[in-house]
Amino acid sequence: MNDVQGVLPVTYHLLVVEDEAQMRRFLRVTLRVNGYRVTEATTATEALAIAETRRPDLVILDLGLPDLDGVTVVGKLRTWFTGPIIVVSARQQEGDKVRALDAGADDYLTKPFGTAELLARIRVALRHGNRIGTEKDQGVFQTGDLRVDRDRHDVSVRGQSVKLTALEYRLLDAMIRHAGRVVTHRQLLREVWGEAHVEEAHYLRVYMSALRRKLEENPARPKLLLTEQSVGYRLRSD
Amino acid sequence: MSTSGRVAPFGWCVDAGGVVPSPSGSSVNYSVGQRHGVAARSTSERRTWISYLTTIAAVALATLIAFPMFQRSDFANVVMVYLLAVFLVAAALGTGPAALATVLAVACFYSLAVTDFRSLPTFALLFCVGLVAATLTGRLRAEAVAGREREIRSQALYQLSRGLAAAETRAAIIEVVREHVQEVFGCSCWLLECKQDGLVVVEPAGEDPMLTPEVMTFAQRALRERSVLRAETQLFVPMIVASEPVGLVFCRGIDVRDVSSTAQLRLLEAFANNAAIALQRLIIGDEARETQHRIDAVRLRNVMLSSMSHDFRTPLASITGAVTTLIDSGASIDQETRTDLMHSIREDADHLEVQVRNMLDVTRLESGNLQVERDLHTLEEVVGCALTRLERSLASRSIKIEIPPDLKMVAMDALLIEQMLVNLLENASRYTPPGSPIEISAADHDEWIRISITDHGPGIPAAEREVVFKKFYRGAGAKVRGGSGLGLAICRAIAQLHGGFVWVDDRPDGAPGAAFLIDLPSQWEKQQLSAQAMRNNTKDVE
């Protein structure tokens, strides 16, 4: 007991931007119960003002706001805000979601979502900071059955060493840099293949399929390299 | 065929100068069936020369044969020989050469036999009979030629209407008309349609019709006068349906001499009117579809409203019930009941979510402005996504997946195909005994990738296999187990959007259960790119 004396547990401050009262209430109650400090905003304008004065650690942003579209809000926030942004979208806004991610949002949730999903996203986002890349490139990365020694480029699954091609390794490495968070097709293509190939998502699918065949027990039901349909991929992180 | 140059209700051909009603109506030597005007004309001129030379040769030959008879003063037979020559020339070469043959024959006869005055009546007789023969055989021949031309024309018209009957798009109609006009008249043409804001070129126009104001003035005039209008090498042929002008065929580069006869103009008019009817048929078809679409939409809305009251209210009522119980007497009920209530709330909420999603999908698919965003996907990944979404409802079942690792990528809108798989799997889990296994497999059939989802439920009776894909059709068990009656209709629509098909059959192994089969076309231009990517991957092995 004495050891922790004086070290207050960090209480993260979250800004919830949502125009629907019921959704706001659900988010407020759930987040407070789980130990977060919550500030609410109902419009984009209000959100931008609050974000500037109150400096939240993380922003949860609904994409269907009445005054500004979500992608613009993400862009405006990203001019100075370095904390993680999680966007919330309805199912009919697939395109907006991807654009918001490419504009600098860190992750997304699709309505309706459960508490577990919400909290997991927030945890991962806070752990990694924003996607501008605080992730280390060295050391050992481990999740589930997968172990990657990034200094020695050594990959093993259930203790068995796995041989990857150079591109496959680069792809896996990019996924590790964003472990736990969704990475859009464009982002992966840019990081692994370069700017000229950002539109060639089918390339990515070919390699992802090859990678899964080497790393997953059942490639049709992946447990590590998860698909976020029409958005990108997510590497599971423990 | 009328002998007048002015025939048919719209058969006037007005020269751009507005003076000459041009078809002569009597010319025989028109060039329907001759492919290219200039070439055709020079050969026909050459043929005329040859036929006159042949005539001279024939008379010379006759003279040669008749010469010994002259010497014997056997005039009756000489006349016969000359008559034979005239008849043959008339039959083979027509009126002009026959007349020449008569004159030549008489001249020869005269120069050889003039000394004998007894031959004067014979001489006159030969002249008369020769001319009559020339006229008669010439007319006979002209009729034969005209018959042949008629035949060619009706053949051309028949070919055109057959082509038009098979044409199902505006582009196809234009293609057919253009092809036939090019073939018969050797010129390019465009279809112009009367729209509210004037004459509009029917797309695809191909090369630029260069509709200058001058051209448009002629076109308007042709329409107003409902007659064929000619301006230099341009020809404006109105399209008339039910005596209303609906547009016109605009020909450019036509050779005036190629359309010098009424018959040809009438053929061109027939072409135009056939095209008009074909276009009209399309418009009427579109209208009928549109109307059907509206009727369907209204019906959909009605059924949606009535189904909403049932499908949405049932889970809502149960949610409200469970929640109010928890609020009002939460403290007094035991933990187990409480958990039970909360689970039922969750299930009903999930159920509502499915209903809403189906409704949205149907309206999206129905509205017709859905963008199919095709890209190459691995089927494995899409199946994986569908299974992840159904993780909870399929938790109790064993799912066997058989997708060959080397299956080629398929061009699809992954979100839509995933939705189709979700609907089929939801269906399988709803209508088969809990815990029974479900199999998903895929196979490459060259032009098709066939995906099959098989279950171990009661199967679907043969009589119902088509109707289950109809909107709002519910199988016998559906009432009890929920379901909006939209899931399979959505699947069908999605498959069709991909140029594929979905249907239900017996299980291939004969065991009880249903097999839902999806065929998706596997050919797509980007396919090669994926093959390329595969090769690249094997290349850079460390």
PDB file of C-alpha atoms in Angstrom, chain B residues 34 80 130 151 206 221 232 252 282 286 357 375 390 409 450 466 520 527:
ATOM      1  CA  GLN B  34     -24.443  -1.653-104.923  1.00  0.00           C
ATOM      2  CA  MET B  80     -35.112 -14.326-139.371  1.00  0.00           C
ATOM      3  CA  GLY B 130     -37.324  -5.301-134.301  1.00  0.00           C
ATOM      4  CA  GLU B 151     -36.064  -8.311-103.500  1.00  0.00           C
ATOM      5  CA  GLY B 206     -19.884   7.857 -82.601  1.00  0.00           C
ATOM      6  CA  ARG B 221     -37.703  21.861 -91.856  1.00  0.00           C
ATOM      7  CA  GLU B 232     -25.866  18.510-101.103  1.00  0.00           C
ATOM      8  CA  ARG B 252     -24.033  12.679 -94.370  1.00  0.00           C
ATOM      9  CA  LEU B 282     -37.647   0.919 -75.787  1.00  0.00           C
ATOM     10  CA  ASP B 286     -38.812   1.762 -69.908  1.00  0.00           C
ATOM     11  CA  ARG B 357     -30.450  -3.440 -41.657  1.00  0.00           C
ATOM     12  CA  ASP B 375     -12.543  -4.749 -56.426  1.00  0.00           C
ATOM     13  CA  LEU B 390     -22.369 -13.869 -36.849  1.00  0.00           C
ATOM     14  CA  MET B 409      -9.600 -13.542 -56.434  1.00  0.00           C
ATOM     15  CA  ARG B 450     -19.399 -21.181 -57.138  1.00  0.00           C
ATOM     16  CA  GLU B 466     -37.968 -20.060 -56.443  1.00  0.00           C
ATOM     17  CA  LEU B 520     -20.211 -15.153 -59.384  1.00  0.00           C
ATOM     18  CA  GLN B 527      -7.733 -10.311 -62.387  1.00  0.00           C
TER      19      GLN B 527
END
